[in-house]
Coordinates of C-alpha atoms in Angstrom, one line a residue:
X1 CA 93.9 93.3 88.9
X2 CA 96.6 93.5 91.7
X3 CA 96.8 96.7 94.7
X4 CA 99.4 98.3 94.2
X5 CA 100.7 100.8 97.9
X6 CA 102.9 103.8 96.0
X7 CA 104.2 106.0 98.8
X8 CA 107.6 107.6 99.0
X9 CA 109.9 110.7 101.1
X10 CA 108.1 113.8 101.3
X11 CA 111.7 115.4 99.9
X12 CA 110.7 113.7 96.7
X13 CA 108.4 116.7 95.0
X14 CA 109.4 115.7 91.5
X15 CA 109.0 112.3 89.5
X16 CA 112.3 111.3 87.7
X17 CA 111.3 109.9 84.1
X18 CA 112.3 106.2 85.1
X19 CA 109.4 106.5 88.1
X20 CA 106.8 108.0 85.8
X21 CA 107.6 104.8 83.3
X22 CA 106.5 102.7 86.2
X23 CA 103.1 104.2 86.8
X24 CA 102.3 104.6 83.0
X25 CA 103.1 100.8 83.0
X26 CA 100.5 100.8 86.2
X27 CA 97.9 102.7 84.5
X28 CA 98.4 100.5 81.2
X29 CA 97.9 97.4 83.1
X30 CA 94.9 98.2 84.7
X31 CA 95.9 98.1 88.1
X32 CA 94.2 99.7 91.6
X33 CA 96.6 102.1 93.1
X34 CA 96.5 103.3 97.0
X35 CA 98.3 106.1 98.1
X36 CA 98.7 108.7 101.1
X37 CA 98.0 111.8 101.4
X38 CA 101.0 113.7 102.0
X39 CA 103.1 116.4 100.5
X40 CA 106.3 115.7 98.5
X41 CA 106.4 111.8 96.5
X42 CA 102.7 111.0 97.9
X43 CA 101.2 114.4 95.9
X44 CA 103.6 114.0 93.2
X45 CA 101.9 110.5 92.4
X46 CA 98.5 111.5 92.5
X47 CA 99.5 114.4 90.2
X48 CA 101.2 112.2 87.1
X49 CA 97.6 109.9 87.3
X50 CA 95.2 113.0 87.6
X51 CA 97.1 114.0 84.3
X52 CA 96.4 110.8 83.2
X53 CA 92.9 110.6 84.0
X54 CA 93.1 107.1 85.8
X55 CA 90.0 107.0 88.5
X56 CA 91.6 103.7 89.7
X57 CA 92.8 105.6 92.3
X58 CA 91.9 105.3 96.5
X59 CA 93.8 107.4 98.7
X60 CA 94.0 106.5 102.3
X61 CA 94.1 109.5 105.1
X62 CA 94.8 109.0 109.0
X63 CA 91.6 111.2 110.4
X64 CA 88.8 112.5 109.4
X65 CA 90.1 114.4 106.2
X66 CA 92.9 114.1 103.5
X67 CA 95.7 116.7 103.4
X68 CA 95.8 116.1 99.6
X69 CA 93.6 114.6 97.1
X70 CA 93.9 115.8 93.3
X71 CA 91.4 113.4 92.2
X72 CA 89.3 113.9 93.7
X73 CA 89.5 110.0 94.4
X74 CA 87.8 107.8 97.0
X75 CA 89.2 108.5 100.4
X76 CA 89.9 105.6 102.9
X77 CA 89.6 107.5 106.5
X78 CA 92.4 105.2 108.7
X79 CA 91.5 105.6 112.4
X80 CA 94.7 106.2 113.9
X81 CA 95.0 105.4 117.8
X82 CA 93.9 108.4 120.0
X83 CA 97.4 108.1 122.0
X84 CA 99.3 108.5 118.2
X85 CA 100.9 112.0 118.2
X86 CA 102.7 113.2 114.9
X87 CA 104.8 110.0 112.9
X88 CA 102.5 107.7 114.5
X89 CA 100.1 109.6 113.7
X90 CA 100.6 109.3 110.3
X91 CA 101.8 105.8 109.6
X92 CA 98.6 104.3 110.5
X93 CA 97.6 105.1 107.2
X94 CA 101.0 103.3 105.8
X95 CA 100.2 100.2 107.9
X96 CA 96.5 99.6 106.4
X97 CA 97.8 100.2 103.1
X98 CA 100.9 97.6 103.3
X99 CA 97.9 95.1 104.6
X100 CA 95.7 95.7 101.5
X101 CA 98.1 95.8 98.5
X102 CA 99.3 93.0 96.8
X103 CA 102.7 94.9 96.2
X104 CA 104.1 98.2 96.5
X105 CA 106.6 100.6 95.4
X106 CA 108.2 102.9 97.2
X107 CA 110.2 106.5 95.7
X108 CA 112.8 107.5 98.4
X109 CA 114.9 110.2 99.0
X110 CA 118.1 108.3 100.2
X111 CA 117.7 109.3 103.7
X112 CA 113.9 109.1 104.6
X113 CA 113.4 106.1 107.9
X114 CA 109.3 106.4 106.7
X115 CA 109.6 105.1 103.5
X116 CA 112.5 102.1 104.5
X117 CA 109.8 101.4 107.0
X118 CA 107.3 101.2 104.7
X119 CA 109.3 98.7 102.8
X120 CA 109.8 96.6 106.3
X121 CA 105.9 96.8 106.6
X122 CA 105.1 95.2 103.1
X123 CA 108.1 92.6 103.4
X124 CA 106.8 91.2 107.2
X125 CA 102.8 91.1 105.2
X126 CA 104.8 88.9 102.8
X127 CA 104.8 91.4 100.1
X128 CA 107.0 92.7 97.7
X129 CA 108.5 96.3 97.5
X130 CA 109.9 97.8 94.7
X131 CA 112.1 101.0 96.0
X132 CA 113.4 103.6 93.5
X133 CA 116.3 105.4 95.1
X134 CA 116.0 108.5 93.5
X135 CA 119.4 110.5 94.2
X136 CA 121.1 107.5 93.0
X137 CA 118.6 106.6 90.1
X138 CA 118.8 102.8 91.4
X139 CA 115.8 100.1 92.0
X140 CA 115.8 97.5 94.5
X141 CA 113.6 94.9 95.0
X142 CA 112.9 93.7 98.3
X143 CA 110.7 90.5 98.1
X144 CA 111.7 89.0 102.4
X145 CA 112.1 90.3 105.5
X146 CA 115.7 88.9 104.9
X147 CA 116.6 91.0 101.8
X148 CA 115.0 94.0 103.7
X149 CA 117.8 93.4 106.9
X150 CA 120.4 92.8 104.1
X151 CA 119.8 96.0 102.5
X152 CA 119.6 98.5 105.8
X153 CA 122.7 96.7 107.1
X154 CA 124.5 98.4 104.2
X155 CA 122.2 102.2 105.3
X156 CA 124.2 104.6 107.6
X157 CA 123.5 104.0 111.4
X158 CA 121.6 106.5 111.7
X159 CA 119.2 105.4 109.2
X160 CA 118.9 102.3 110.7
X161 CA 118.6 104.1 114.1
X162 CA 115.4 106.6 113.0
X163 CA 113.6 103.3 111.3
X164 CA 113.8 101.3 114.8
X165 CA 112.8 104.5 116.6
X166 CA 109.7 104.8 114.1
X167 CA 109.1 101.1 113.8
X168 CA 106.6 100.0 116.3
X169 CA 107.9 96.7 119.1
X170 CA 105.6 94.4 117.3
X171 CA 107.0 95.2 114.3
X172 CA 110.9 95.2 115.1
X173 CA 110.5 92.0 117.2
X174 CA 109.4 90.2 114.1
X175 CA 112.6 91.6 112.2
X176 CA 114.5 90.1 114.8
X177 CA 112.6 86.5 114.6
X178 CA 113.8 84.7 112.1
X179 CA 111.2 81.7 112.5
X180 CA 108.0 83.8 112.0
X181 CA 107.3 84.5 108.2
X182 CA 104.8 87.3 108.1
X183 CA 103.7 90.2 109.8
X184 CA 100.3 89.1 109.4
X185 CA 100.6 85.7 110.5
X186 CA 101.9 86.5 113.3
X187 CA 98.7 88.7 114.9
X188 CA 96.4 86.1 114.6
X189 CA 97.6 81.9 114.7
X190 CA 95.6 79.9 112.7
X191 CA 94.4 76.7 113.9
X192 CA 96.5 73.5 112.7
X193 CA 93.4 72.4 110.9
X194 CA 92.9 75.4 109.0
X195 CA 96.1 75.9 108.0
X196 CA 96.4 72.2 106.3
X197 CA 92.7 73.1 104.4
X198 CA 94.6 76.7 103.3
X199 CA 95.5 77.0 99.8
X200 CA 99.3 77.2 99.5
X201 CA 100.8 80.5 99.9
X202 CA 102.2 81.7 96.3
X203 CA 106.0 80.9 95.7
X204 CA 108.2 84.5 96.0
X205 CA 108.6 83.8 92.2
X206 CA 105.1 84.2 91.4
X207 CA 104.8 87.1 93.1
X208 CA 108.0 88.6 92.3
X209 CA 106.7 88.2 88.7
X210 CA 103.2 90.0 89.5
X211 CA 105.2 92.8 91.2
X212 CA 107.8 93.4 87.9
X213 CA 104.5 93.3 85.4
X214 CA 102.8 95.8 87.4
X215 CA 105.2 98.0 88.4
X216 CA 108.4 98.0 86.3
X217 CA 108.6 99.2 82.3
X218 CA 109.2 96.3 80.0
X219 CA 112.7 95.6 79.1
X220 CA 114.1 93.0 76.9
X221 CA 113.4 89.6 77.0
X222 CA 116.1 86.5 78.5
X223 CA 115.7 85.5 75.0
X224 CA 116.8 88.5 74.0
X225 CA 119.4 89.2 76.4
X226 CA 121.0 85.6 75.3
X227 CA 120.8 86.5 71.3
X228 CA 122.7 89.7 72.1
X229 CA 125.4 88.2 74.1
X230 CA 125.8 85.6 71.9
X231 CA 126.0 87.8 69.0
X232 CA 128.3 89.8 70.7
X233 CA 130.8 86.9 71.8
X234 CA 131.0 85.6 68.3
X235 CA 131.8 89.3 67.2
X236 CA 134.1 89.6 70.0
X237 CA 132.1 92.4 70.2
X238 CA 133.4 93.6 73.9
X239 CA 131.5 97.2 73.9
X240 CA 128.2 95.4 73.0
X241 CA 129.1 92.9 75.6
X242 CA 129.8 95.8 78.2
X243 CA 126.0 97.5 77.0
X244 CA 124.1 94.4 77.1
X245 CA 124.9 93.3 80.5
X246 CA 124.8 96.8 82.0
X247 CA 121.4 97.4 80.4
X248 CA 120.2 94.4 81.8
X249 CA 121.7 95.0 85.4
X250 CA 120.0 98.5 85.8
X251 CA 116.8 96.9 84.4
X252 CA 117.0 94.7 87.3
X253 CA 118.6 97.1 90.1
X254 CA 122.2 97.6 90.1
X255 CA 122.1 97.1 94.2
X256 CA 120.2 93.7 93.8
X257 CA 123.0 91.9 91.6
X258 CA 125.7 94.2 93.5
X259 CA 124.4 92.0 96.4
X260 CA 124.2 88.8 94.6
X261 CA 127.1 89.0 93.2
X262 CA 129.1 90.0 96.3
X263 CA 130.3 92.8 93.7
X264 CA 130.3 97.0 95.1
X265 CA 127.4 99.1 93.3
X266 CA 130.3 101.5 92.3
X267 CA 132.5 99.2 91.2
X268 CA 129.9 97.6 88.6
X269 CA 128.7 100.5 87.8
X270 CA 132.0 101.4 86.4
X271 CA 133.0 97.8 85.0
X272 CA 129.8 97.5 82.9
X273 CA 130.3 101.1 81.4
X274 CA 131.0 102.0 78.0
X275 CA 134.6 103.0 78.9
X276 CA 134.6 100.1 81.6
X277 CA 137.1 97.1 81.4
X278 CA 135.4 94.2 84.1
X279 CA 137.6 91.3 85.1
X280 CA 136.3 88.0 84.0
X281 CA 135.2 87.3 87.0
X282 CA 133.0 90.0 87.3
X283 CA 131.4 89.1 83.8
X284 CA 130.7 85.6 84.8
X285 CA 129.3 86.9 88.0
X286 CA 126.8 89.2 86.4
X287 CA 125.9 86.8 84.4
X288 CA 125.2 83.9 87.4
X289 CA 123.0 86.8 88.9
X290 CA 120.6 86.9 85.8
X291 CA 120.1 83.5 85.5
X292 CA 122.9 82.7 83.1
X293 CA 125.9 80.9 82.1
X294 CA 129.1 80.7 79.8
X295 CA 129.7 78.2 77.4
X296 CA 132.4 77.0 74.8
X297 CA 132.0 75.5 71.8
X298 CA 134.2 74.7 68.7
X299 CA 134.2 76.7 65.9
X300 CA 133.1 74.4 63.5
X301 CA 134.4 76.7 60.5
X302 CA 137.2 77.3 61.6
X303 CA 137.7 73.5 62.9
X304 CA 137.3 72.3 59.4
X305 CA 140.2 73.9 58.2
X306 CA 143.3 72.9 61.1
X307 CA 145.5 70.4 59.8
X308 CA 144.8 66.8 61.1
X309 CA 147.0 64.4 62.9
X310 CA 148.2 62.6 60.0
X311 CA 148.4 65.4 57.9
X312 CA 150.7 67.2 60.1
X313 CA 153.1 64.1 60.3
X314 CA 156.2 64.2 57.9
X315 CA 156.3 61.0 55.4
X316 CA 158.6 58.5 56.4
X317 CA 160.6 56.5 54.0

């Protein structure tokens, strides 16, 4: 049973259908949730599992009592620092939370700097976030501190801005350090001989697999995927072609191949659309992102049948 940190913009009141497939997925699988207490995304989650009767549920509170608790649930009382006025306040909460889940996923607004930081706080404990942009209806999947910096170089500058403003020196000084790989590591340095009797930390694989289980709705298989593009090439099927790969770069967040392919959102959006015409380029980029590859092979049937050498040479007398 992984812990799973949902938290999200207080802008966000309603659930889109594609966020309450992920924690029906949650619920399905068994899994702990921890969430805040706060109006807007927070309330909105503990809503969809109170009508879902899940108890699995803890949610964490800075002070003495929780603004919101539908459950009612356990309530983890976070001692926030007696200097902490208002955001501060409030995000000591969100920084116990990214410590105890194994993975979290976050529902934002498109503008808020609390749940970006959020993000930030999971990716420096070596965690993955998934974050639902909700406006847009797209999923990103931030699994290191460097995909986090590649995704708010490409946020306005004044997002950017309010998240260093909200983020606290120990945390933006370790987004700026590139040689220290968790948040958590970095608080307390284990001795040398501890660290060569530690069990070796999972690959981001592993734990990128854990966090699409847990949090993300089923789609179709790479087995799948290959049998429909395959079927579809020897149609020369290019709607299905168009469908397949779409569906499959949506189920795996439009921004994350947009940047792994070097390929604008928009512009993919658009190219992988039923009325869409990609460049080959583009085709064989998608598929690089998704772990495939393009191949040729002769058509055996229709190799049978051409003419050989010395059948296409006149007699000579």
């Amino acid at each position: 049973m992984n812990t799973i940190f949902i938290g999200g913009s207080r802008h966000v009141s309603r659930l889109p259908p594609e966020v309450k497939k992920r924690l029906d997925n949650v619920v399905a699988s068994g899994h702990r949730v921890i969430v805040g207490d706060a109006n807007g995304a927070d309330k909105a989650v503990q809503k969809h599992f109170l009508d879902k009767h899940y108890d699995k549920v803890t949610v964490f509170c800075s002070g003495s009592a929780p603004r919101n608790n539908l459950g009612p649930w356990v309530i983890h009382q976070v001692d926030a620092p007696k200097s902490a006025k208002g955001f501060q306040f409030y995000a000591a909460k969100d920084r116990e939370m990214a410590r105890e889940a194994d993975f979290g996923l976050m529902i934002w607004d498109g503008k808020s700097p609390g749940t970006v930081l959020n993000v930030l706080r999971l990716a420096l404990a070596g965690k993955i976030a998934v974050l639902f942009n909700v406006p847009d209806k797209d999923v990103v999947n931030i699994k290191s501190v460097d995909a986090w910096r590649n995704f708010i170089a490409h946020c306005s500058d004044e997002l950017r801005k309010d998240v260093k403003e909200r983020a606290t020196p120990d945390e933006w000084r370790l987004v700026e350090t590139s040689n220290q790989p968790t948040f958590l590591s970095s608080m307390e340095e284990a001795p040398a001989a501890e660290a060569e009797e530690a069990p070796p930390a999972e690959a981001p694989e592993d734990v990128a697999a854990k966090a699409e289980l847990a949090s993300l709705p089923e789609g179709p298989s790479l087995d799948d995927v290959v049998k429909a593009l395959n079927d579809a090439l020897a149609r020369a099927d290019t709607s299905a072609i168009k469908q397949t790969l779409g569906q499959v770069a949506r189920d795996r967040g439009m921004s994350q191949v947009a940047r792994e392919t070097g390929l604008a959102r928009e512009s993919l959006y658009r190219s992988l659309d039923s009325k869409g015409n990609p460049e080959f380029t583009t085709i064989l980029k998608v598929l690089s992102s998704i772990g495939l590859r393009l191949e040729v092979k002769p058509d055996e049937g229709k190799a049978e049948n051409q003419p050989t050498e010395s059948d296409a040479e006149p007699q000579r007398a």
